[in-house]
CSV table of C-alpha atoms and ligand atoms in Angstrom, one decimal:
chain,number,residue,atom,x,y,z
A,1,UNK,CA,163.2,14.4,224.0
A,2,UNK,CA,161.8,11.1,222.7
A,3,UNK,CA,160.3,11.4,219.3
A,4,UNK,CA,156.7,10.4,218.3
A,5,UNK,CA,155.7,7.6,215.9
A,6,UNK,CA,155.1,10.3,213.2
A,7,UNK,CA,158.7,11.6,213.7
A,8,UNK,CA,160.0,8.1,213.4
A,9,UNK,CA,158.0,7.6,210.2
A,10,UNK,CA,159.7,10.8,208.7
A,11,UNK,CA,163.1,9.3,209.5
A,12,UNK,CA,162.2,5.9,207.9
A,13,UNK,CA,161.0,7.6,204.7
A,14,UNK,CA,164.3,9.4,204.5
A,15,UNK,CA,166.5,6.4,205.1
A,16,UNK,CA,164.5,4.0,202.9
A,17,UNK,CA,164.2,6.4,200.0
A,18,UNK,CA,167.9,7.3,200.1
A,19,UNK,CA,168.7,3.5,200.1
A,20,UNK,CA,166.4,2.9,197.1
A,21,UNK,CA,168.0,5.7,195.2
A,22,UNK,CA,171.5,4.6,196.1
A,23,UNK,CA,170.9,1.0,195.0
A,24,UNK,CA,168.8,2.2,192.0
A,25,UNK,CA,166.0,-0.1,193.2
A,26,UNK,CA,163.4,2.0,191.4
A,27,UNK,CA,161.2,0.1,189.1
A,28,UNK,CA,160.7,1.5,185.6
A,29,UNK,CA,157.1,2.6,185.2
A,30,UNK,CA,155.8,3.5,181.7
A,31,UNK,CA,157.7,6.0,179.5
A,32,UNK,CA,160.9,7.5,180.9
A,33,UNK,CA,163.0,10.5,179.9
A,34,UNK,CA,164.8,8.2,177.5
A,35,UNK,CA,161.6,7.9,175.5
A,36,UNK,CA,161.7,11.6,174.5
A,37,UNK,CA,164.5,12.7,172.2
A,38,UNK,CA,165.6,16.2,171.2
A,39,UNK,CA,166.0,17.0,167.5
A,40,UNK,CA,169.5,18.0,166.4
A,41,UNK,CA,169.7,21.7,165.7
A,42,UNK,CA,172.8,22.3,163.6
A,43,UNK,CA,172.5,26.1,163.4
A,44,UNK,CA,171.6,27.7,166.8
A,45,UNK,CA,172.3,31.2,165.4
A,46,UNK,CA,172.5,32.5,169.0
A,47,UNK,CA,174.9,32.8,171.9
A,48,UNK,CA,174.8,31.3,175.4
A,49,UNK,CA,174.6,34.8,176.7
A,50,UNK,CA,171.3,35.4,174.9
A,51,UNK,CA,169.6,32.8,177.1
A,52,UNK,CA,167.2,33.7,179.9
A,53,UNK,CA,166.5,30.6,182.0
A,54,UNK,CA,164.1,32.4,184.4
A,55,UNK,CA,160.5,31.3,184.5
A,56,UNK,CA,157.4,33.1,185.6
A,57,UNK,CA,154.4,31.4,187.2
A,58,UNK,CA,152.2,32.0,190.3
A,59,UNK,CA,152.9,35.7,190.0
A,60,UNK,CA,156.6,35.2,190.6
A,61,UNK,CA,159.7,35.1,188.4
A,62,UNK,CA,162.0,32.2,189.4
A,63,UNK,CA,165.7,32.8,188.6
A,64,UNK,CA,166.1,29.0,187.9
A,65,UNK,CA,163.6,26.6,186.5
A,66,UNK,CA,164.2,23.9,189.2
A,67,UNK,CA,163.9,23.7,193.0
A,68,UNK,CA,164.4,21.4,195.9
A,69,UNK,CA,161.1,19.5,196.4
A,70,UNK,CA,159.2,18.6,199.6
A,71,UNK,CA,160.9,16.1,201.8
A,72,UNK,CA,161.8,16.8,205.3
A,73,UNK,CA,161.1,18.3,208.7
A,74,UNK,CA,159.3,16.8,211.7
A,75,UNK,CA,162.2,15.1,213.5
A,76,UNK,CA,165.6,16.0,214.9
A,77,UNK,CA,167.4,14.3,212.0
A,78,UNK,CA,165.2,16.0,209.4
A,79,UNK,CA,165.8,19.3,211.1
A,80,UNK,CA,169.5,18.8,210.3
A,81,UNK,CA,168.7,18.0,206.6
A,82,UNK,CA,166.4,21.0,206.3
A,83,UNK,CA,169.2,23.2,207.7
A,84,UNK,CA,171.6,21.9,205.0
A,85,UNK,CA,169.1,22.0,202.2
A,86,UNK,CA,168.0,25.6,203.0
A,87,UNK,CA,171.6,26.8,203.1
A,88,UNK,CA,172.1,25.2,199.7
A,89,UNK,CA,168.8,26.8,198.4
A,90,UNK,CA,169.9,30.3,199.7
A,91,UNK,CA,173.4,30.0,198.1
A,92,UNK,CA,172.2,28.8,194.8
A,93,UNK,CA,169.1,31.0,194.7
A,94,UNK,CA,166.7,28.2,194.0
A,95,UNK,CA,163.3,27.8,195.6
A,96,UNK,CA,162.7,25.1,198.2
A,97,UNK,CA,159.7,23.2,199.5
A,98,UNK,CA,159.5,21.7,203.0
A,99,UNK,CA,158.0,18.3,203.8
A,100,UNK,CA,154.5,18.0,205.2
A,101,UNK,CA,154.1,20.3,208.2
A,102,UNK,CA,151.2,18.3,209.5
A,103,UNK,CA,153.4,17.0,212.3
A,104,UNK,CA,154.4,20.5,213.4
A,105,UNK,CA,150.7,21.4,213.8
A,106,UNK,CA,150.3,18.6,216.3
A,107,UNK,CA,153.7,18.7,218.0
A,108,UNK,CA,154.8,22.3,218.5
A,109,UNK,CA,158.2,21.1,219.9
A,110,UNK,CA,159.2,20.1,216.4
A,111,UNK,CA,158.3,23.4,214.6
A,112,UNK,CA,161.9,24.4,214.7
A,113,UNK,CA,162.7,21.7,212.1
A,114,UNK,CA,160.6,23.8,209.6
A,115,UNK,CA,161.2,27.3,210.8
A,116,UNK,CA,165.0,26.9,210.3
A,117,UNK,CA,164.4,26.9,206.5
A,118,UNK,CA,163.1,30.5,206.6
A,119,UNK,CA,165.8,31.5,209.2
A,120,UNK,CA,168.5,30.3,206.8
A,121,UNK,CA,167.0,31.8,203.7
A,122,UNK,CA,165.2,35.1,204.7
A,123,UNK,CA,164.5,36.2,201.1
A,124,UNK,CA,164.2,32.9,199.2
A,125,UNK,CA,161.0,31.5,197.7
A,126,UNK,CA,159.7,28.9,200.1
A,127,UNK,CA,156.8,26.4,199.6
A,128,UNK,CA,154.8,25.2,202.6
A,129,UNK,CA,153.4,21.6,202.4
A,130,UNK,CA,150.3,19.9,203.8
A,131,UNK,CA,147.9,17.1,202.8
A,132,UNK,CA,144.8,17.9,200.8
A,133,UNK,CA,142.5,17.1,203.8
A,134,UNK,CA,143.7,19.9,206.0
A,135,UNK,CA,141.3,22.7,206.9
A,136,UNK,CA,141.9,26.3,206.0
A,137,UNK,CA,143.1,27.2,209.5
A,138,UNK,CA,146.0,24.6,209.2
A,139,UNK,CA,146.9,25.8,205.8
A,140,UNK,CA,147.2,29.4,207.1
A,141,UNK,CA,149.3,28.2,210.1
A,142,UNK,CA,151.7,26.2,207.8
A,143,UNK,CA,152.2,29.2,205.6
A,144,UNK,CA,152.8,31.5,208.6
A,145,UNK,CA,155.2,29.0,210.2
A,146,UNK,CA,157.8,29.5,207.4
A,147,UNK,CA,156.5,32.8,206.0
A,148,UNK,CA,155.9,30.7,202.8
A,149,UNK,CA,155.5,32.3,199.3
A,150,UNK,CA,153.2,29.4,198.2
A,151,UNK,CA,151.8,26.2,199.5
A,152,UNK,CA,151.7,22.7,198.0
A,153,UNK,CA,148.8,20.5,199.0
A,154,UNK,CA,149.7,16.9,198.4
A,155,UNK,CA,147.2,14.4,197.0
A,156,UNK,CA,148.6,10.9,197.9
A,157,UNK,CA,145.8,8.4,198.0
A,158,UNK,CA,148.0,5.6,196.7
A,159,UNK,CA,150.6,6.2,199.4
A,160,UNK,CA,148.0,6.3,202.2
A,161,UNK,CA,146.3,3.1,200.9
A,162,UNK,CA,149.6,1.1,200.9
A,163,UNK,CA,150.6,2.5,204.4
A,164,UNK,CA,149.5,0.3,207.3
A,165,UNK,CA,148.5,3.3,209.4
A,166,UNK,CA,147.4,5.4,206.4
A,167,UNK,CA,144.0,7.1,205.7
A,168,UNK,CA,141.2,5.1,204.2
A,169,UNK,CA,138.8,7.9,203.2
A,170,UNK,CA,139.4,10.5,200.5
A,171,UNK,CA,137.1,13.5,200.0
A,172,UNK,CA,139.3,16.3,198.9
A,173,UNK,CA,137.7,18.3,196.1
A,174,UNK,CA,135.4,20.5,198.1
A,175,UNK,CA,138.1,21.2,200.7
A,176,UNK,CA,140.6,22.1,198.0
A,177,UNK,CA,138.1,24.5,196.4
A,178,UNK,CA,137.7,26.3,199.7
A,179,UNK,CA,141.4,26.5,200.4
A,180,UNK,CA,142.2,27.8,196.9
A,181,UNK,CA,139.5,30.5,197.2
A,182,UNK,CA,140.7,31.7,200.6
A,183,UNK,CA,144.4,31.1,200.9
A,184,UNK,CA,146.6,34.3,200.8
A,185,UNK,CA,149.4,32.7,198.7
A,186,UNK,CA,149.4,30.6,195.5
A,187,UNK,CA,148.2,27.0,196.0
A,188,UNK,CA,149.7,24.1,194.1
A,189,UNK,CA,148.1,20.7,193.9
A,190,UNK,CA,150.8,18.1,194.0
A,191,UNK,CA,151.0,14.3,193.6
A,192,UNK,CA,153.9,12.5,195.4
A,193,UNK,CA,155.2,10.2,192.7
A,194,UNK,CA,152.2,8.3,191.1
A,195,UNK,CA,151.5,10.9,188.4
A,196,UNK,CA,148.2,12.2,187.0
A,197,UNK,CA,145.8,11.2,184.3
A,198,UNK,CA,143.8,13.5,181.9
A,199,UNK,CA,140.7,13.0,184.1
A,200,UNK,CA,142.7,14.3,187.1
A,201,UNK,CA,143.9,17.4,185.1
A,202,UNK,CA,140.3,18.2,184.2
A,203,UNK,CA,139.1,17.9,187.8
A,204,UNK,CA,142.0,20.1,189.0
A,205,UNK,CA,141.4,22.6,186.2
A,206,UNK,CA,137.9,23.2,187.6
A,207,UNK,CA,139.4,24.1,190.9
A,208,UNK,CA,141.8,26.6,189.3
A,209,UNK,CA,144.8,26.4,191.6
A,210,UNK,CA,147.9,28.5,190.9
A,211,UNK,CA,149.8,25.5,189.5
A,212,UNK,CA,149.8,21.7,189.3
A,213,UNK,CA,152.7,19.5,190.3
A,214,UNK,CA,152.3,16.3,188.3
A,215,UNK,CA,154.5,14.3,190.8
A,216,UNK,CA,155.1,11.4,188.4
A,217,UNK,CA,156.5,7.9,188.8
A,218,UNK,CA,160.1,6.7,188.0
A,219,UNK,CA,161.8,8.3,190.9
A,220,UNK,CA,160.9,8.0,194.6
A,221,UNK,CA,158.3,5.2,194.9
A,222,UNK,CA,156.1,5.5,198.0
A,223,UNK,CA,154.6,2.0,197.5
A,224,UNK,CA,158.0,0.4,197.9
A,225,UNK,CA,158.9,2.8,200.8
A,226,UNK,CA,155.7,2.1,202.8
A,227,UNK,CA,156.0,-1.7,202.1
A,228,UNK,CA,159.6,-1.8,203.3
A,229,UNK,CA,158.6,0.1,206.4
A,230,UNK,CA,156.2,-2.7,207.1
A,231,UNK,CA,158.8,-5.4,206.2
A,232,UNK,CA,156.9,-6.1,202.9
A,233,UNK,CA,153.9,-7.4,204.8
A,234,UNK,CA,151.4,-5.0,203.2
A,235,UNK,CA,148.3,-6.4,201.5
A,236,UNK,CA,148.4,-3.6,198.9
A,237,UNK,CA,151.2,-3.5,196.4
A,238,UNK,CA,151.4,-0.5,194.1
A,239,UNK,CA,155.1,-0.7,193.1
A,240,UNK,CA,154.2,-0.6,189.4
A,241,UNK,CA,151.2,1.7,189.6
A,242,UNK,CA,150.9,5.2,188.1
A,243,UNK,CA,152.0,7.4,185.3
A,244,UNK,CA,155.6,8.6,184.9
A,245,UNK,CA,156.4,12.2,184.9
A,246,UNK,CA,156.8,12.2,181.1
A,247,UNK,CA,153.4,10.5,180.7
A,248,UNK,CA,151.7,12.8,183.2
A,249,UNK,CA,153.0,15.9,181.2
A,250,UNK,CA,151.6,14.4,178.0
A,251,UNK,CA,148.3,13.6,179.7
A,252,UNK,CA,148.1,17.3,180.6
A,253,UNK,CA,148.5,18.2,177.0
A,254,UNK,CA,145.9,15.7,175.9
A,255,UNK,CA,143.5,17.2,178.5
A,256,UNK,CA,144.3,20.7,177.1
A,257,UNK,CA,145.4,21.8,180.6
A,258,UNK,CA,146.2,25.5,180.6
A,259,UNK,CA,147.3,25.8,184.3
A,260,UNK,CA,151.1,26.1,184.9
A,261,UNK,CA,152.7,22.7,185.4
A,262,UNK,CA,155.6,21.7,187.7
A,263,UNK,CA,157.4,18.5,186.8
A,264,UNK,CA,158.6,16.3,189.6
A,265,UNK,CA,159.5,12.6,189.8
A,266,UNK,CA,162.7,11.0,188.8
A,267,UNK,CA,164.5,14.2,187.8
A,268,UNK,CA,168.2,13.6,188.4
A,269,UNK,CA,170.0,15.6,185.8
A,270,UNK,CA,169.8,18.8,183.8
A,271,UNK,CA,168.6,16.9,180.6
A,272,UNK,CA,165.6,15.7,182.5
A,273,UNK,CA,164.8,19.3,183.4
A,274,UNK,CA,165.1,20.4,179.8
A,275,UNK,CA,162.9,17.5,178.5
A,276,UNK,CA,160.3,18.3,181.2
A,277,UNK,CA,160.2,22.0,180.0
A,278,UNK,CA,159.9,20.9,176.4
A,279,UNK,CA,156.9,18.7,177.4
A,280,UNK,CA,155.2,21.8,178.8
A,281,UNK,CA,156.3,22.2,182.4
A,282,UNK,CA,157.1,25.8,183.5
A,283,UNK,CA,159.1,24.7,186.5
A,284,UNK,CA,160.7,21.4,187.7
A,285,UNK,CA,161.8,20.0,191.0
A,286,UNK,CA,163.8,17.1,192.4
A,287,UNK,CA,163.5,15.4,195.8
A,288,UNK,CA,165.0,11.9,196.1
A,289,UNK,CA,168.1,12.5,193.9
A,290,UNK,CA,169.0,15.7,195.8
A,291,UNK,CA,168.5,14.0,199.1
A,292,UNK,CA,170.7,11.0,198.2
A,293,UNK,CA,173.4,13.3,196.8
A,294,UNK,CA,173.3,15.2,200.1
A,295,UNK,CA,173.4,12.1,202.3
A,296,UNK,CA,176.0,10.2,200.2
A,297,UNK,CA,178.3,13.0,199.1
A,298,UNK,CA,177.6,15.9,201.4
A,299,UNK,CA,176.5,19.5,201.3
A,300,UNK,CA,179.3,21.0,199.1
A,301,UNK,CA,179.0,18.3,196.4
A,302,UNK,CA,175.2,18.9,196.2
A,303,UNK,CA,175.7,22.6,195.9
A,304,UNK,CA,178.3,22.1,193.2
A,305,UNK,CA,176.0,19.8,191.3
A,306,UNK,CA,173.3,22.5,191.4
A,307,UNK,CA,175.8,25.0,190.2
A,308,UNK,CA,176.7,22.6,187.4
A,309,UNK,CA,173.0,22.3,186.4
A,310,UNK,CA,172.7,26.1,186.4
A,311,UNK,CA,175.7,26.4,184.1
A,312,UNK,CA,174.5,23.6,181.8
A,313,UNK,CA,171.0,25.0,181.3
A,314,UNK,CA,171.8,28.0,179.0
A,315,UNK,CA,174.3,25.9,177.1
A,316,UNK,CA,171.7,23.2,176.3
A,317,UNK,CA,169.1,25.8,175.5
A,318,UNK,CA,171.5,27.4,173.0
A,319,UNK,CA,172.0,24.0,171.4
A,320,UNK,CA,168.2,23.7,171.0
A,321,UNK,CA,167.9,27.3,169.8
A,322,UNK,CA,165.7,28.4,172.7
A,323,UNK,CA,166.3,31.9,174.1
A,324,UNK,CA,163.9,31.4,177.0
A,325,UNK,CA,161.6,28.8,178.7
A,326,UNK,CA,158.6,29.7,176.6
A,327,UNK,CA,160.6,29.1,173.4
A,328,UNK,CA,161.9,25.8,174.8
A,329,UNK,CA,158.3,24.7,175.5
A,330,UNK,CA,157.5,25.1,171.8
A,331,UNK,CA,160.5,23.0,170.5
A,332,UNK,CA,159.5,19.7,168.9
A,333,UNK,CA,160.6,16.4,170.4
A,334,UNK,CA,160.6,12.8,169.1
A,335,UNK,CA,158.7,10.1,171.0
A,336,UNK,CA,159.7,6.4,171.2
A,337,UNK,CA,157.2,3.9,169.7
A,338,UNK,CA,156.2,2.9,173.3
A,339,UNK,CA,155.4,6.4,174.1
A,340,UNK,CA,153.6,6.9,170.8
A,341,UNK,CA,151.5,3.9,171.7
A,342,UNK,CA,150.6,5.5,175.0
A,343,UNK,CA,149.6,8.8,173.3
A,344,UNK,CA,147.5,7.0,170.7
A,345,UNK,CA,145.6,5.0,173.4
A,346,UNK,CA,145.1,8.0,175.7
A,347,UNK,CA,143.9,10.3,172.9
A,348,UNK,CA,141.4,7.6,171.8
A,349,UNK,CA,140.1,7.4,175.4
A,350,UNK,CA,139.3,11.1,175.6
B,401,FMN,C1,162.1,11.3,202.0
B,401,FMN,C2,161.0,11.9,201.3
B,401,FMN,C3,159.9,12.5,202.0
B,401,FMN,C4,158.9,13.1,201.3
B,401,FMN,N1,157.9,13.8,201.9
B,401,FMN,C5,156.9,14.5,201.3
B,401,FMN,C6,156.0,15.3,201.9
B,401,FMN,O1,156.0,15.4,203.2
B,401,FMN,N2,155.1,16.0,201.2
B,401,FMN,C7,155.0,15.9,199.8
B,401,FMN,O2,154.2,16.6,199.2
B,401,FMN,N3,155.9,15.1,199.2
B,401,FMN,C8,156.9,14.4,199.8
B,401,FMN,N4,157.8,13.7,199.2
B,401,FMN,C9,157.6,13.5,197.7
B,401,FMN,C10,158.5,14.4,196.9
B,401,FMN,O3,158.2,15.8,197.1
B,401,FMN,C11,158.3,14.1,195.4
B,401,FMN,O4,157.0,14.4,195.0
B,401,FMN,C12,158.6,12.7,195.0
B,401,FMN,O5,159.6,12.2,195.8
B,401,FMN,C13,158.9,12.5,193.6
B,401,FMN,O6,160.1,13.2,193.3
B,401,FMN,P1,161.6,12.5,193.2
B,401,FMN,O7,161.4,11.3,192.3
B,401,FMN,O8,162.5,13.6,192.7
B,401,FMN,O9,161.9,12.1,194.6
B,401,FMN,C14,158.8,13.1,199.8
B,401,FMN,C15,159.9,12.5,199.2
B,401,FMN,C16,160.9,11.9,199.8
B,401,FMN,C17,162.1,11.3,199.1
């Protein structure tokens, strides 16, 4: 079967993003995880066995505070990757999101590349994924396709505007309000790597979704990916645009957001997970790093790395004196002067 242009685009996203991660060609945007330091805690007065790393949000208790973020499905190659990722998610008992299912609504032949994720992981927590412009009927179909426990609706204006064939019109708020009111599973509003500002948090808060995925910069960069797909001929360049994941989490605090937060964007080790939780996230996820590890090293090395993160989490929480995620979220951190500057300016602009 010959694949459609949309299938081909999925494969291009995959190969270009893996290459960018492999070569570390990811520009630094704003404050990074290195701008946030943990305070030394000389007397933990607790044991590793006291730690509970589970986290509760969206009416569910997640055994681990991280998951595999939305990437693939929609082509034969990505079917293979979804197969491998879902086997890893099932074994390690972490949640997993699929990539945008928009293609499967148009091309039923390719549904199998998504359905395999539920087949391989009958009892796991799975997140469906669609763009924020989809009508309620599509949202219901995407959920049903993988018997999803929640759905992510991605908001990706920057990516679309860089993309040669992307959308040029964005009226999402009314549609999101309807979907949130009528969807049978929790709805997450999710950026794809450009982050969110305090104004955005306030607008989302009015919609009252089950959670917000801040999808910050400093990891996968869809401006670079889309520009490379078009051989760098695009008229719009947003390679340095956006707020990092760290900055987006701080923006949520400044906006007094009280919806559960998911941190995604540039997470490539367990320390990044801990820092994200300390900055207020309840859950974290990783896309590009997991993908590159899978493609470069293979399925077993990625599974082993996830096991290593699972082993490290309670040890690091012990060091910080946090018996659970809620305690970790209350621990103080130290900001670099660059980040302090960001905070001062952003507080002043409120
Ligand atoms: C190959 C690839 C495909 C992606 N496709 C989607 C998608 O279909 N829907 C979506 O919401 N996000 C998509 N993303 C964005 C990720 O879910 C995530 O928000 C972003 O990559 C930032 O996280 P990272 O730095 O850990 O990669 C994709 C990312 C990658 C690397």
